[in-house]
Amino acid sequence: MTTLLVKNIRTLVTMNAERLEIHDAALLVKDGIIEQVGKDIDLPITADDILDLHGRYVVLPGLINTHHHFFQSLTRCIPAAQNYDLFNWLKSLYPIWNNLTPEAIHVSSKIAAAELILSGCTTSSDHLYIYINGITLDDEIQAIQEIGLRFHASRGSMSVGESQGGLPPDSIVEKEPDILKDSQRLIERYHDNSRHSMLKMSLAPCSPFSVSQDLMRESAALARSSPGVRLHTHLAENRADVDYCMAAFGMSPGDYVDAVGWVGEDVWHAHCVQLDDRTIRNFGGTGTGVAHCPGSNMRLASGMAPIRHMLNHRVPVGLGVDGSASNDASNVMSEARLAFLVARARELDARAMTPREALELATIGGARVLGRDDIGCLAPGMSADFIAINIDRPELAGAHHDPVAALICCQVSAVDYSFINGRKIVDQGQLTTLDLGKVVEEHNRIACELLRG
Ligand code: ZN
């Protein structure tokens, strides 16, 4: 049994039901689980490991990312795709992604995870939907296990190519029986549905314009045969996506997911920029989650998702940085700031989202979207996933009267400490589990090779 005491915390943001913030606080961890949270003077003074934060740090639950495509860090900022909307952006990138390899998936997963962790993320989902040239989801899972991020892996898929009326080229899609067989294999091999799990599985047919309704239904049936396996896809990302649904299925995106059984507490949809009111009410009533990706939605000119409206109707909402080719950053804190700004700009209302509500989306909101009650909040019995940020930094100068709101308002983009499952993964701003310089070099080499084809 090992214990860790974090003491002299200036402000500890619990994100518990009362949204308690404790000043002059301490946190005691035993074997990766939070044992005690409270005032410094009320906690033990000894432990196996002690981190003294000298009254200069804010501690908060680790941030949670609910939508990403790790491999896209290899194709960030490609000149030919910089000024396109969703469908044209995808069409310009599919031929490059056609050259992806198992090594490319492994190395890009490490880079994406490193960028996420250094900016405060402690749990991420990822949606890998390209399986060519021998790629398997194992390539990504092994990379994430090495770095130590809590992970929700999604077995994505594309099965409807251009010749069948889909958007992706035929060369990049799979056969549906192969997808379902591999999904079953991955669930059996990796899915751990226990409390404090470091790895859970989801099934994630990519989007209405790249899979069939049969695959949606069969993936849902397969996921629901294993407790804790969730369902994830892209939905109503922009107007063209809505138009595609109407033309191909004669239904709006909301009616389409309802028809194929993709609503409920075990489902979350990415983007939902163009959801109609009826669907928002349906999602709120059924507990269907949404991954809000404001950076990507603006970058691809998709629009501004009606998040205030969703929250008013009790839709579970978390944040997603989305793939690094459409953001092009993997920074959940920055995404929380964008969510805060976009809600106000969309509603023309300065009360549409407060800085603390943006932090809620990034923590407890993300936990709910991923179906977890053991992360997103700092309280006894929760997983010891937390981050610490020194307030003596230029971005926060002048904002010490409310450093918690300042994390959002002033844009803090890196953390000083990060603990995941009680393990120190970031120490004084440096990753402890990866030789980052070496991986950046490998990643850049692979990115060049991909472009050359
Ligand atoms: Zn996406």
Short mmCIF file of C-alpha atoms in Angstrom, two decimals, residues 10-347:
data_model
loop_
_atom_site.label_atom_id
_atom_site.label_comp_id
_atom_site.label_asym_id
_atom_site.label_seq_id
_atom_site.Cartn_x
_atom_site.Cartn_y
_atom_site.Cartn_z
CA ARG A 10 -3.94 27.25 -2.73
CA THR A 11 -7.34 26.23 -4.16
CA LEU A 12 -8.62 22.71 -4.70
CA VAL A 13 -11.52 22.49 -7.17
CA THR A 14 -13.49 19.36 -6.21
CA MET A 15 -16.24 19.43 -8.91
CA ASN A 16 -18.35 17.52 -6.38
CA ALA A 17 -22.14 17.90 -6.31
CA GLU A 18 -21.83 21.19 -4.34
CA ARG A 19 -18.99 22.37 -6.59
CA LEU A 20 -16.94 22.96 -3.45
CA GLU A 21 -13.64 24.83 -3.81
CA ILE A 22 -11.32 24.42 -0.80
CA HIS A 23 -8.61 26.96 0.04
CA ASP A 24 -5.43 25.92 1.89
CA ALA A 25 -6.27 22.36 0.96
CA ALA A 26 -4.67 18.94 0.86
CA LEU A 27 -5.37 15.67 -0.91
CA LEU A 28 -4.49 12.16 0.28
CA VAL A 29 -4.22 9.28 -2.18
CA LYS A 30 -3.92 5.60 -1.34
CA ASP A 31 -3.06 3.09 -4.08
CA GLY A 32 -4.31 5.28 -6.91
CA ILE A 33 -7.59 6.19 -5.22
CA ILE A 34 -8.47 9.40 -3.39
CA GLU A 35 -8.72 8.73 0.32
CA GLN A 36 -9.31 12.21 1.72
CA VAL A 37 -9.83 15.78 0.51
CA GLY A 38 -10.01 18.76 2.84
CA LYS A 39 -8.32 21.58 4.66
CA ASP A 40 -4.57 21.14 5.13
CA ILE A 41 -4.91 21.12 8.89
CA ASP A 42 -7.44 18.27 8.83
CA LEU A 43 -5.32 15.82 6.84
CA PRO A 44 -2.43 13.59 8.00
CA ILE A 45 1.00 15.19 7.87
CA THR A 46 2.92 12.15 6.61
CA ALA A 47 2.72 9.82 3.63
CA ASP A 48 5.06 7.70 1.51
CA ASP A 49 5.31 10.57 -0.99
CA ILE A 50 4.62 14.22 -0.27
CA LEU A 51 4.17 17.03 -2.82
CA ASP A 52 4.27 20.46 -1.18
CA LEU A 53 2.64 23.08 -3.43
CA HIS A 54 3.59 26.03 -1.18
CA GLY A 55 0.23 27.78 -1.50
CA ARG A 56 0.92 28.70 -5.14
CA TYR A 57 -1.05 26.09 -7.11
CA VAL A 58 -4.62 25.38 -8.16
CA VAL A 59 -5.48 21.65 -8.18
CA LEU A 60 -8.40 20.35 -10.18
CA PRO A 61 -9.71 17.07 -11.59
CA GLY A 62 -7.81 15.92 -14.67
CA LEU A 63 -9.49 17.07 -17.89
CA ILE A 64 -11.43 14.61 -20.03
CA ASN A 65 -11.39 14.52 -23.81
CA THR A 66 -14.39 12.83 -25.40
CA HIS A 67 -13.53 12.98 -29.11
CA HIS A 68 -10.27 12.68 -31.01
CA HIS A 69 -8.49 10.99 -33.93
CA PHE A 70 -4.92 10.60 -32.71
CA PHE A 71 -3.52 9.66 -36.14
CA GLN A 72 -4.44 13.07 -37.56
CA SER A 73 -1.52 14.72 -35.76
CA LEU A 74 0.47 13.40 -38.75
CA THR A 75 -1.55 15.56 -41.16
CA ARG A 76 -1.89 18.83 -39.29
CA CYS A 77 -2.12 22.03 -41.22
CA ILE A 78 -1.74 20.39 -44.66
CA PRO A 79 -1.76 23.34 -47.11
CA ALA A 80 -4.20 21.64 -49.51
CA ALA A 81 -6.73 21.11 -46.69
CA GLN A 82 -6.40 24.36 -44.79
CA ASN A 83 -9.35 26.16 -46.34
CA TYR A 84 -11.95 23.45 -46.88
CA ASP A 85 -15.23 22.54 -45.22
CA LEU A 86 -15.81 19.04 -43.82
CA PHE A 87 -16.48 16.97 -46.96
CA ASN A 88 -13.82 18.66 -49.11
CA TRP A 89 -11.35 18.55 -46.22
CA LEU A 90 -11.96 14.80 -45.84
CA LYS A 91 -11.68 14.17 -49.59
CA SER A 92 -8.33 15.94 -49.71
CA LEU A 93 -6.99 13.92 -46.75
CA TYR A 94 -8.28 10.39 -47.50
CA PRO A 95 -5.55 9.75 -50.14
CA ILE A 96 -2.84 10.72 -47.62
CA TRP A 97 -4.40 8.59 -44.86
CA ASN A 98 -4.37 5.71 -47.36
CA ASN A 99 -0.61 5.50 -46.69
CA LEU A 100 -0.91 5.09 -42.90
CA THR A 101 1.00 2.19 -41.32
CA PRO A 102 0.95 0.43 -37.94
CA GLU A 103 4.09 2.39 -36.97
CA ALA A 104 2.39 5.67 -37.95
CA ILE A 105 -0.57 4.85 -35.71
CA HIS A 106 1.68 3.90 -32.81
CA VAL A 107 3.88 7.00 -32.97
CA SER A 108 1.06 9.50 -33.63
CA SER A 109 -0.89 8.07 -30.69
CA LYS A 110 2.07 8.84 -28.44
CA ILE A 111 2.33 12.40 -29.74
CA ALA A 112 -1.40 13.06 -29.36
CA ALA A 113 -1.40 11.61 -25.85
CA ALA A 114 1.67 13.62 -24.88
CA GLU A 115 0.10 16.86 -26.10
CA LEU A 116 -3.13 16.07 -24.25
CA ILE A 117 -1.42 15.14 -20.98
CA LEU A 118 0.92 18.15 -20.93
CA SER A 119 -2.12 20.42 -21.25
CA GLY A 120 -4.08 18.76 -18.44
CA CYS A 121 -5.96 15.81 -19.93
CA THR A 122 -5.91 12.62 -17.86
CA THR A 123 -8.61 10.59 -19.68
CA SER A 124 -9.17 10.55 -23.42
CA SER A 125 -11.26 8.66 -25.89
CA ASP A 126 -9.98 8.14 -29.40
CA HIS A 127 -11.79 7.19 -32.58
CA LEU A 128 -9.60 5.24 -35.03
CA TYR A 129 -11.55 4.39 -38.20
CA ILE A 130 -8.83 3.53 -40.74
CA TYR A 131 -7.69 -0.10 -40.94
CA ILE A 132 -5.47 -0.60 -43.96
CA ASN A 133 -1.87 -1.76 -44.52
CA GLY A 134 -2.03 -4.05 -41.46
CA ILE A 135 -3.19 -1.39 -38.96
CA THR A 136 -5.05 -2.63 -35.88
CA LEU A 137 -6.36 -0.81 -32.84
CA ASP A 138 -3.73 -2.70 -30.84
CA ASP A 139 -1.07 -0.35 -32.35
CA GLU A 140 -2.74 2.59 -30.62
CA ILE A 141 -3.68 0.85 -27.37
CA GLN A 142 -0.09 -0.30 -26.76
CA ALA A 143 1.21 3.25 -27.27
CA ILE A 144 -1.30 4.69 -24.80
CA GLN A 145 -0.57 2.01 -22.21
CA GLU A 146 3.14 2.94 -22.42
CA ILE A 147 2.45 6.61 -21.77
CA GLY A 148 -0.10 6.01 -18.97
CA LEU A 149 -3.20 7.94 -20.11
CA ARG A 150 -6.61 6.64 -18.95
CA PHE A 151 -8.15 5.53 -22.21
CA HIS A 152 -11.45 4.90 -23.97
CA ALA A 153 -10.51 3.22 -27.23
CA SER A 154 -13.09 3.27 -30.03
CA ARG A 155 -13.06 0.65 -32.77
CA GLY A 156 -14.12 2.95 -35.61
CA SER A 157 -15.07 1.77 -39.07
CA MET A 158 -15.96 2.79 -42.62
CA SER A 159 -17.80 0.36 -44.90
CA VAL A 160 -19.55 2.45 -47.59
CA GLY A 161 -17.14 3.73 -50.23
CA GLU A 162 -17.66 6.08 -53.14
CA SER A 163 -18.99 3.38 -55.47
CA GLN A 164 -21.83 2.72 -52.98
CA GLY A 165 -22.68 6.41 -52.52
CA GLY A 166 -20.37 7.07 -49.54
CA LEU A 167 -17.73 9.76 -49.23
CA PRO A 168 -14.47 7.79 -48.68
CA PRO A 169 -12.63 6.09 -51.56
CA ASP A 170 -13.34 2.35 -51.89
CA SER A 171 -9.68 1.57 -51.14
CA ILE A 172 -10.00 2.76 -47.52
CA VAL A 173 -13.22 1.00 -46.45
CA GLU A 174 -13.61 -2.46 -44.85
CA LYS A 175 -16.11 -5.30 -45.19
CA GLU A 176 -18.77 -5.26 -42.48
CA PRO A 177 -18.26 -8.88 -41.28
CA ASP A 178 -14.53 -8.12 -40.79
CA ILE A 179 -15.37 -4.99 -38.77
CA LEU A 180 -17.73 -6.86 -36.45
CA LYS A 181 -15.31 -9.76 -35.99
CA ASP A 182 -12.44 -7.43 -35.07
CA SER A 183 -14.74 -5.43 -32.75
CA GLN A 184 -15.58 -8.63 -30.87
CA ARG A 185 -11.89 -9.57 -30.65
CA LEU A 186 -10.94 -6.17 -29.22
CA ILE A 187 -13.72 -6.20 -26.63
CA GLU A 188 -12.64 -9.64 -25.44
CA ARG A 189 -8.97 -8.71 -25.36
CA TYR A 190 -9.02 -5.22 -23.83
CA HIS A 191 -12.32 -4.09 -22.34
CA ASP A 192 -12.06 -3.68 -18.56
CA ASN A 193 -15.39 -2.60 -17.08
CA SER A 194 -14.19 -2.43 -13.48
CA ARG A 195 -14.21 0.76 -11.39
CA HIS A 196 -10.99 2.79 -11.95
CA SER A 197 -10.50 1.00 -15.28
CA MET A 198 -7.61 2.35 -17.36
CA LEU A 199 -9.04 0.97 -20.63
CA LYS A 200 -12.59 0.67 -21.87
CA MET A 201 -13.87 -0.07 -25.37
CA SER A 202 -16.45 1.60 -27.58
CA LEU A 203 -17.70 0.72 -31.05
CA ALA A 204 -17.75 3.64 -33.45
CA PRO A 205 -18.96 3.34 -37.07
CA CYS A 206 -17.60 6.60 -38.45
CA SER A 207 -20.50 8.69 -39.79
CA PRO A 208 -23.77 8.51 -41.77
CA PHE A 209 -21.81 9.11 -44.99
CA SER A 210 -19.38 6.21 -44.53
CA VAL A 211 -21.28 3.27 -42.98
CA SER A 212 -24.58 1.45 -43.55
CA GLN A 213 -27.60 1.39 -41.28
CA ASP A 214 -27.01 -2.37 -40.90
CA LEU A 215 -23.55 -1.77 -39.46
CA MET A 216 -24.99 0.83 -37.05
CA ARG A 217 -27.60 -1.68 -35.82
CA GLU A 218 -25.21 -4.62 -35.60
CA SER A 219 -22.53 -2.58 -33.82
CA ALA A 220 -25.14 -1.46 -31.28
CA ALA A 221 -26.25 -5.04 -30.68
CA LEU A 222 -22.64 -6.20 -30.24
CA ALA A 223 -21.73 -3.34 -27.86
CA ARG A 224 -24.85 -3.95 -25.78
CA SER A 225 -23.97 -7.60 -25.35
CA SER A 226 -20.89 -6.59 -23.25
CA PRO A 227 -21.49 -4.46 -20.14
CA GLY A 228 -19.83 -1.04 -20.29
CA VAL A 229 -19.01 -1.05 -24.02
CA ARG A 230 -20.26 2.25 -25.41
CA LEU A 231 -21.32 3.57 -28.82
CA HIS A 232 -19.83 6.61 -30.51
CA THR A 233 -20.13 8.28 -33.92
CA HIS A 234 -20.13 11.65 -35.72
CA LEU A 235 -23.52 13.35 -36.08
CA ALA A 236 -24.99 16.49 -37.65
CA GLU A 237 -21.55 18.00 -38.01
CA ASN A 238 -22.55 20.56 -40.65
CA ARG A 239 -25.35 21.35 -43.11
CA ALA A 240 -23.94 19.05 -45.82
CA ASP A 241 -23.97 16.20 -43.28
CA VAL A 242 -27.67 16.91 -42.59
CA ASP A 243 -28.39 17.09 -46.33
CA TYR A 244 -26.64 13.75 -46.87
CA CYS A 245 -28.84 12.10 -44.21
CA MET A 246 -31.99 13.50 -45.79
CA ALA A 247 -30.95 12.38 -49.30
CA ALA A 248 -29.61 8.93 -48.37
CA PHE A 249 -32.06 7.89 -45.64
CA GLY A 250 -34.96 10.33 -45.97
CA MET A 251 -34.41 11.31 -42.33
CA SER A 252 -32.77 14.05 -40.30
CA PRO A 253 -29.63 12.97 -38.37
CA GLY A 254 -31.67 12.86 -35.15
CA ASP A 255 -34.31 10.58 -36.67
CA TYR A 256 -31.59 8.46 -38.29
CA VAL A 257 -29.85 7.65 -34.97
CA ASP A 258 -33.21 7.05 -33.33
CA ALA A 259 -34.17 4.61 -36.12
CA VAL A 260 -30.95 2.57 -35.77
CA GLY A 261 -31.10 2.45 -31.95
CA TRP A 262 -28.32 4.93 -31.31
CA VAL A 263 -29.87 6.87 -28.42
CA GLY A 264 -29.47 6.13 -24.72
CA GLU A 265 -27.07 6.53 -21.84
CA ASP A 266 -24.50 4.28 -23.54
CA VAL A 267 -24.24 6.50 -26.66
CA TRP A 268 -22.40 9.73 -27.34
CA HIS A 269 -22.26 11.68 -30.60
CA ALA A 270 -19.51 14.04 -31.74
CA HIS A 271 -20.23 17.60 -32.94
CA CYS A 272 -24.06 17.83 -33.15
CA VAL A 273 -23.68 21.36 -34.51
CA GLN A 274 -26.88 21.16 -36.56
CA LEU A 275 -29.19 19.23 -34.22
CA ASP A 276 -32.85 20.21 -34.30
CA ASP A 277 -34.86 21.01 -31.16
CA ARG A 278 -36.76 17.74 -31.20
CA THR A 279 -33.53 15.74 -31.18
CA ILE A 280 -32.06 17.85 -28.39
CA ARG A 281 -35.12 17.04 -26.26
CA ASN A 282 -34.80 13.37 -27.19
CA PHE A 283 -31.10 13.34 -26.23
CA GLY A 284 -31.88 15.07 -22.92
CA GLY A 285 -34.67 12.64 -22.12
CA THR A 286 -32.65 9.53 -22.99
CA GLY A 287 -29.28 10.66 -21.57
CA THR A 288 -27.61 10.52 -25.00
CA GLY A 289 -24.29 12.36 -24.78
CA VAL A 290 -22.62 14.97 -26.98
CA ALA A 291 -18.91 15.64 -27.54
CA HIS A 292 -18.70 19.38 -28.16
CA CYS A 293 -15.76 20.25 -30.45
CA PRO A 294 -15.83 24.05 -30.84
CA GLY A 295 -12.31 24.41 -32.27
CA SER A 296 -12.85 21.92 -35.06
CA ASN A 297 -16.36 23.22 -35.75
CA MET A 298 -15.01 26.71 -36.33
CA ARG A 299 -11.92 25.56 -38.25
CA LEU A 300 -14.12 23.64 -40.74
CA ALA A 301 -16.78 26.38 -40.80
CA SER A 302 -19.37 23.88 -39.55
CA GLY A 303 -21.03 26.35 -37.19
CA MET A 304 -21.59 26.81 -33.48
CA ALA A 305 -23.30 23.96 -31.61
CA PRO A 306 -26.34 24.95 -29.47
CA ILE A 307 -24.67 23.90 -26.22
CA ARG A 308 -26.60 26.25 -23.91
CA HIS A 309 -29.82 24.83 -25.29
CA MET A 310 -28.53 21.26 -24.79
CA LEU A 311 -27.51 21.96 -21.19
CA ASN A 312 -30.92 23.51 -20.51
CA HIS A 313 -32.47 20.23 -21.69
CA ARG A 314 -30.09 18.15 -19.54
CA VAL A 315 -28.15 16.66 -22.45
CA PRO A 316 -24.83 15.25 -21.12
CA VAL A 317 -22.10 17.37 -22.76
CA GLY A 318 -18.33 16.87 -22.70
CA LEU A 319 -15.54 18.44 -24.72
CA GLY A 320 -13.64 16.98 -27.65
CA VAL A 321 -10.54 18.44 -29.27
CA ASP A 322 -11.40 16.36 -32.39
CA GLY A 323 -8.61 15.18 -34.68
CA SER A 324 -5.47 17.22 -34.88
CA ALA A 325 -6.01 17.79 -38.59
CA SER A 326 -9.13 19.86 -37.98
CA ASN A 327 -8.33 21.86 -34.85
CA ASP A 328 -5.24 21.65 -35.16
CA ALA A 329 -4.42 21.41 -31.47
CA SER A 330 -5.03 18.70 -28.88
CA ASN A 331 -5.55 20.87 -25.83
CA VAL A 332 -8.67 20.36 -23.70
CA MET A 333 -8.10 23.51 -21.62
CA SER A 334 -8.01 25.54 -24.81
CA GLU A 335 -11.17 23.76 -25.99
CA ALA A 336 -12.90 24.70 -22.73
CA ARG A 337 -12.02 28.33 -23.38
CA LEU A 338 -13.42 28.09 -26.91
CA ALA A 339 -16.61 26.50 -25.55
CA PHE A 340 -16.96 29.41 -23.12
CA LEU A 341 -16.45 32.02 -25.87
CA VAL A 342 -18.54 30.32 -28.56
CA ALA A 343 -21.56 29.86 -26.27
CA ARG A 344 -21.59 33.61 -25.62
CA ALA A 345 -21.03 34.54 -29.26
CA ARG A 346 -23.76 32.18 -30.46
CA GLU A 347 -26.39 33.28 -27.96
#
